[in-house]
XYZ file of C-alpha atoms in Angstrom:
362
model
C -25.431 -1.290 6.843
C -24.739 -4.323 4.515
C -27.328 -2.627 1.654
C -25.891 0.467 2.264
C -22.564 -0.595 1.444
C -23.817 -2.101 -1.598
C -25.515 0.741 -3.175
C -22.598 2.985 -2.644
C -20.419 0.302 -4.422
C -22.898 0.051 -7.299
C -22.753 3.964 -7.501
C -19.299 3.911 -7.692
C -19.249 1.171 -10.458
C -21.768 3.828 -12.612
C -19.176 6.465 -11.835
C -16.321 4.406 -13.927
C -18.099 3.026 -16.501
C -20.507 6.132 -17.237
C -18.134 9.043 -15.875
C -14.638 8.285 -16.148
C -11.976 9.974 -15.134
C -8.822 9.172 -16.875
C -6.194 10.854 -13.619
C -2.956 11.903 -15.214
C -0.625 9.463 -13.817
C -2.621 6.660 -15.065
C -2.842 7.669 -18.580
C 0.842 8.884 -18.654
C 1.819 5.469 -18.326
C -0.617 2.424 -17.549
C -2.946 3.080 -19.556
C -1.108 3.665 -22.695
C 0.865 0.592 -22.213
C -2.646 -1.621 -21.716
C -3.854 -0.350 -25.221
C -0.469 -1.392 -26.878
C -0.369 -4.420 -25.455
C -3.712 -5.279 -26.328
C -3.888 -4.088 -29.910
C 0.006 -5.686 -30.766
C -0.648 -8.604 -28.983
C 2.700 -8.840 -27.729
C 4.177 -7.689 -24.769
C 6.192 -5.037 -25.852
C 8.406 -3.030 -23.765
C 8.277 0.289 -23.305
C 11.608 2.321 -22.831
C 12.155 5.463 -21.296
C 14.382 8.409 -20.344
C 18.189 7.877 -21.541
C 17.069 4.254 -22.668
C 14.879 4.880 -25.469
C 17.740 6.951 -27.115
C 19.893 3.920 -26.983
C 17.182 1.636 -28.251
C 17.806 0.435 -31.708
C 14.551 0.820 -34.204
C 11.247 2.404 -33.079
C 10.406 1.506 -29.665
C 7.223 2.686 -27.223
C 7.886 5.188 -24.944
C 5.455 6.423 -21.626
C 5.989 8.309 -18.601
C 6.880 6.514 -15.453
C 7.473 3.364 -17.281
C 9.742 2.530 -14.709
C 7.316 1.251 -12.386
C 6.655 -2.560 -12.510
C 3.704 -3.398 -14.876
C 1.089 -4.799 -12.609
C -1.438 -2.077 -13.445
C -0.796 -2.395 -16.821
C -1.864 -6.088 -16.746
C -4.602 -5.508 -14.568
C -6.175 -3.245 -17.697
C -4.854 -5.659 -20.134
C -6.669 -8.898 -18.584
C -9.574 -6.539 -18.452
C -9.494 -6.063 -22.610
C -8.634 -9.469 -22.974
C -11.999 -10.271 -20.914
C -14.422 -8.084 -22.321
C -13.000 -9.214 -25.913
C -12.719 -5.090 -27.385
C -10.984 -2.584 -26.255
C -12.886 0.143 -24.049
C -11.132 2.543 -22.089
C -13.949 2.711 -19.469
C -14.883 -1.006 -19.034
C -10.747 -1.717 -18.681
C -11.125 -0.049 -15.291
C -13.919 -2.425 -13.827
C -11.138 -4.022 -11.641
C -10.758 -0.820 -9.501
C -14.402 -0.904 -8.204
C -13.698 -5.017 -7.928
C -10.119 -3.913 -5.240
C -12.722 -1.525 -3.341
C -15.050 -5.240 -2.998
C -12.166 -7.349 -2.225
C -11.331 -5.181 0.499
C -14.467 -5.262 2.597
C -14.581 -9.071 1.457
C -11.069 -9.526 2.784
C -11.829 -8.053 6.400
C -15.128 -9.294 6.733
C -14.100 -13.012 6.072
C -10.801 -12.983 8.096
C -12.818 -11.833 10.850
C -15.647 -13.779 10.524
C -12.905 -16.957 9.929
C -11.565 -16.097 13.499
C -14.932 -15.950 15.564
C -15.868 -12.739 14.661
C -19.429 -11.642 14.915
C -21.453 -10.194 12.118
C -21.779 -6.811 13.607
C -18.316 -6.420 14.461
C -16.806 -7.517 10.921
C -19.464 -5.514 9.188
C -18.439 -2.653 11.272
C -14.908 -3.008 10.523
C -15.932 -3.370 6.999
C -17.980 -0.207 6.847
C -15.333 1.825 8.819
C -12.713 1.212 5.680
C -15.522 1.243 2.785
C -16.927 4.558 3.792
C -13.505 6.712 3.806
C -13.652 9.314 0.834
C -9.661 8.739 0.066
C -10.609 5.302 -0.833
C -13.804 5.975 -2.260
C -11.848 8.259 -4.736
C -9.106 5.623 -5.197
C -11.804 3.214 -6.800
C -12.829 5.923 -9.018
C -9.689 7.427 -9.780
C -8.873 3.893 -11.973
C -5.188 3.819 -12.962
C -3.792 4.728 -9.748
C -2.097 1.702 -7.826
C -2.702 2.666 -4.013
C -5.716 1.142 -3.464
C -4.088 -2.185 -4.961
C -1.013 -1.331 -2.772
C -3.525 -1.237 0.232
C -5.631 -4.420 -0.482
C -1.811 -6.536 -1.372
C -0.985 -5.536 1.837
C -4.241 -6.445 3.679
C -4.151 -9.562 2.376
C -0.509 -10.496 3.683
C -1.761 -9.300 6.917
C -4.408 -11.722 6.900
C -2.776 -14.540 5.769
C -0.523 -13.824 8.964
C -3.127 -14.378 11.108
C -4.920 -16.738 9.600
C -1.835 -18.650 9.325
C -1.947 -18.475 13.430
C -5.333 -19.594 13.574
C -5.345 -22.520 11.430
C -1.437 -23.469 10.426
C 1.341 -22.283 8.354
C -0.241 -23.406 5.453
C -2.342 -19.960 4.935
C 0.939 -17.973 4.631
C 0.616 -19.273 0.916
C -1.695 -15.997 0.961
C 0.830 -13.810 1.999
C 3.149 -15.109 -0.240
C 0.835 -14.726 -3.207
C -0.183 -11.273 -1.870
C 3.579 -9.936 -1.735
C 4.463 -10.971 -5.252
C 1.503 -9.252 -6.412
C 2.009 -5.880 -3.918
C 5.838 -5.841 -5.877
C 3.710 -5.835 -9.595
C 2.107 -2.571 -8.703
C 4.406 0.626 -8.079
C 7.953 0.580 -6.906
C 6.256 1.815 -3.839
C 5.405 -1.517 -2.773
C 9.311 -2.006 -1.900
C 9.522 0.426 1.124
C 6.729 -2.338 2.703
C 8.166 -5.509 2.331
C 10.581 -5.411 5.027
C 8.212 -4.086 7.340
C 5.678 -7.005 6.445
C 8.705 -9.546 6.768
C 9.748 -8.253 10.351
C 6.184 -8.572 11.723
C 5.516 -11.832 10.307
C 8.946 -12.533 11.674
C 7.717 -11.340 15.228
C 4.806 -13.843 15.091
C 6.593 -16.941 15.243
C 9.708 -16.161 17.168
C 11.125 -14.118 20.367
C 12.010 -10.778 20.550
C 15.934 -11.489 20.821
C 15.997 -13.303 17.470
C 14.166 -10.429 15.895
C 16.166 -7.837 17.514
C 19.053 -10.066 16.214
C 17.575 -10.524 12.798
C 17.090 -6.714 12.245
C 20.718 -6.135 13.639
C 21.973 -8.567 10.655
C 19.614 -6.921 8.319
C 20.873 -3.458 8.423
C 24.698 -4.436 8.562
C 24.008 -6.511 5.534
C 22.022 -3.690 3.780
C 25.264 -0.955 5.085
C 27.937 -3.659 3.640
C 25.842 -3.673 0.074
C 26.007 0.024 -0.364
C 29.236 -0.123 0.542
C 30.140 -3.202 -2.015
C 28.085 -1.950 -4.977
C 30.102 2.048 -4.251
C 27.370 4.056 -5.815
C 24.598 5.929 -4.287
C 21.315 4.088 -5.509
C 17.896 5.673 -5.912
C 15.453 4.959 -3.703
C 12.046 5.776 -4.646
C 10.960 9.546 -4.857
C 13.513 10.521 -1.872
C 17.267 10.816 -3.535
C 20.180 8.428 -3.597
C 21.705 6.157 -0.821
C 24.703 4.534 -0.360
C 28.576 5.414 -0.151
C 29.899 8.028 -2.754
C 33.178 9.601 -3.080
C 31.952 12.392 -0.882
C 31.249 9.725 1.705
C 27.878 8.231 2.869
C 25.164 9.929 0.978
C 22.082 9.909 2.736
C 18.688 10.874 0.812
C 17.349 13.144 3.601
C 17.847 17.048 3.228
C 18.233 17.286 0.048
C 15.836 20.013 -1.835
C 14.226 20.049 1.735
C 14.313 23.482 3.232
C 13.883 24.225 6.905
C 10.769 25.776 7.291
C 9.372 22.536 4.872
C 10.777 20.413 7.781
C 9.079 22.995 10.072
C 5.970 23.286 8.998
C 5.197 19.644 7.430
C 3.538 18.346 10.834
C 0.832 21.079 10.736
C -0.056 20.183 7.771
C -0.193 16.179 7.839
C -2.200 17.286 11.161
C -4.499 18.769 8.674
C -4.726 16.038 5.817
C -5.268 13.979 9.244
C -7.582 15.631 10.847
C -9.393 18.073 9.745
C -9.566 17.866 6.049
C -12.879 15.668 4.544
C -10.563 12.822 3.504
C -10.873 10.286 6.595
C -14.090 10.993 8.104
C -13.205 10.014 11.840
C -10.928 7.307 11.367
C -7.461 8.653 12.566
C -9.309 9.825 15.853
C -9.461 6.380 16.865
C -6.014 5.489 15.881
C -4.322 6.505 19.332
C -6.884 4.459 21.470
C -6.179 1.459 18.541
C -2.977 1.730 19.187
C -2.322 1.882 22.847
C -4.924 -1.210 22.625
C -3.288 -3.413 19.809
C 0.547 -2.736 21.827
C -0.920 -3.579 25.181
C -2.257 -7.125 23.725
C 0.573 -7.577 21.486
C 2.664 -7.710 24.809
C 0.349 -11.100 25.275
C -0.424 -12.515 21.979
C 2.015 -12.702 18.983
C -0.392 -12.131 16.002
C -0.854 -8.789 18.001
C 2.546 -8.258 18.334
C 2.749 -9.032 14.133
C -0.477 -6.841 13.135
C 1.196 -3.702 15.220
C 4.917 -4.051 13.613
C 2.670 -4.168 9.952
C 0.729 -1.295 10.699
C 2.341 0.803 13.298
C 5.932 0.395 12.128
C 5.245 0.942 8.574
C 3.066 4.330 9.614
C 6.123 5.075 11.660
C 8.508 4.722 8.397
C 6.085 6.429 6.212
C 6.124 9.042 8.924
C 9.939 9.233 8.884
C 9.830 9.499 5.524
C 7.600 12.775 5.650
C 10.033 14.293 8.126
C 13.401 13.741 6.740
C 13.231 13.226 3.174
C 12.093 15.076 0.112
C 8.753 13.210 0.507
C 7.566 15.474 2.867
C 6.779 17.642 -0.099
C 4.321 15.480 -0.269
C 2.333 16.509 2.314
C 2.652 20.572 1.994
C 1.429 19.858 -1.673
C -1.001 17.672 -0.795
C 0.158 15.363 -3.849
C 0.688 11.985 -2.538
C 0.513 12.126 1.332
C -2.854 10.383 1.649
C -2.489 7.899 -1.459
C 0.390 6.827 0.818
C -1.483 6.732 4.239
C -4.058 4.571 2.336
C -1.674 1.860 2.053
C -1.499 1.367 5.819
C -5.331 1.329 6.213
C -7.189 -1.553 5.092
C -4.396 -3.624 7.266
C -5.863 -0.711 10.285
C -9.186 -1.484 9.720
C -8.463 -5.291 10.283
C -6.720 -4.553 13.296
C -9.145 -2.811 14.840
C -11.711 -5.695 14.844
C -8.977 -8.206 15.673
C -8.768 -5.843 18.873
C -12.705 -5.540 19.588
C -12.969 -9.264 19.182
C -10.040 -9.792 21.746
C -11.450 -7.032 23.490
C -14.726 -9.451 24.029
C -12.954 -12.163 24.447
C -13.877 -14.203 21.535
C -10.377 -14.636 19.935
C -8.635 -16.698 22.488
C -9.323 -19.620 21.360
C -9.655 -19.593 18.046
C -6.238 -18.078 17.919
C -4.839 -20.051 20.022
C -3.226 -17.600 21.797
């Protein structure tokens, strides 16, 4: 399994240096800004929309130059690296997130007791889906950096509970570097904080702590007294026509209607998951019943299950769920999520055989 693993890697590392494909939100933005940057030698910034009228003198412009630069510097380092610009060989690191993936999985797992066979397995389960197979060939894109960021919060979260507080220097590191990808990265930040949150304390205080969190969140909209953007969906906050809420808006009816069929479908029945979302239900009903009994459960299902169930509120009540009847974005987004999955589901086999008692201390 390990040598197959390897060879598909290596084929995917022909397919971006030999064959690649330049996908249009990369080179609408990230990738112009690496070649800049590398050939001015100074970080320049790019303006755009109303802002590069107002600039004075000639300024760079790209689209979505909005989002924070992380890819951008991932391509640049890349350059800097190889010592010439080549806008194949910039996109090495892509291949490199796929690898750190499995590498992340496997050695949390194999840190916490884990056997070979079941962290190889839990390896090969994430390695082998086509979405993220495409994702380290589709270089430019930011989901599959989104998706190994967030994996490697999760572990330091339970690594942290395995061998001291010390290891949530890795989450730490891993958030700051999830917020230099795509704005994106904000809508899982809170989620990540609650379940790390729900690893070290009762339920009351985090019950208490989300409480404060959303009456401090409703008294900032209500302070600052404009609607802000959030993300893709609309504008939030308190307007002059009252509280302004992003869901609804360009969203017809029969969108809201007929969205579920067809996330059912991206889910399901379409090649992009192989298998893996049928064993979601039994992972979950699993990972809940032990997180009633061990709190790095109880963290690993708020990550993963809570953010699935925002993303999922997202598809159903905002603009996003355009996103799924288009097929755009809906499993770029669900990719996120998985990696973190995957690591779940051999923390649950392992506590399943009863090998993570003690090394968890749980």
């Amino acid at each position: 399994m390990l040598a197959w693993l390897v060879l598909r890697w290596a084929g995917i590392v022909l397919e971006v240096v030999y064959r690649p494909l330049f996908p249009w939100d990369a080179w609408s933005a990230y990738g112009m800004q690496a070649k800049v940057w590398y050939f001015q030698s100074n970080f320049e910034q790019f303006a755009t929309g109303m802002r590069w009228f107002q600039v004075e003198g000639p300024t760079w412009t790209a689209g979505r130059s909005w989002n924070p630069p992380g890819i951008g510097l991932i391509q640049l380092w890349s350059l800097q690296a190889l010592g010439h610009y080549d806008d194949a060989l910039m996109n090495l690191a892509w291949p490199l997130a796929m690898a750190g993936t499995g590498l992340v999985i496997f050695g949390t797992l194999r840190m916490v007791g884990g056997s070979l066979l079941v962290a190889i397995g839990a390896v090969a389960a994430v390695l082998t889906l086509p979405v993220l197979n495409t994702q380290a060939v589709l270089a430019g894109y930011g989901d599959i950096w989104i998706g190994l960021y967030l994996l490697l919060a999760t572990s330091g979260g339970v690594l942290a509970h395995a061998f001291g507080p010390r290891w949530l220097l890795v989450t730490g590191v891993a958030v700051a570097g999830m917020l230099m990808i795509k704005e994106t990265s904000f809508l899982w930040t809170p989620v990540l904080a609650l379940g790390l949150v729900a690893g070290w304390v009762r339920f009351r205080w985090i019950l208490l702590l989300a409480v404060l969190g959303f009456l401090g969140f409703c008294t900032f909209l209500w302070v600052y007294g404009d609607p802000i953007r959030v993300s893709t969906l609309g504008r939030l906050g308190f307007g002059n026509d009252g509280f302004v809420w992003p869901a609804k808006i360009n969203v017809d009816a029969w969108r809201e209607i007929v969205m579920w069929p067809a996330l059912l479908r991206h889910l399901f029945v379409y090649p992009n998951w192989h298998l893996f979302w049928f064993l979601v239900p039994g992972l979950v009903l699993a990972s809940c019943w032990y997180a009633l009994r061990a709190r790095v459960f109880a963290m690993m299902a708020i990550v993963t299950w809570g953010g699935l169930t925002l993303l999922l509120g997202f598809f159903s009540f905002s603009t996003l769920g355009n996103a799924v009847l288009d097929g755009t974005s809906v499993n770029r987004l669900l990719l996120h999520l998985v990696p973190a999955i995957g690591l779940l589901g051999g923390l649950v086999v392992l506590r399943w055989q009863g090998g993570l008692i003690q090394e968890l201390r749980i």
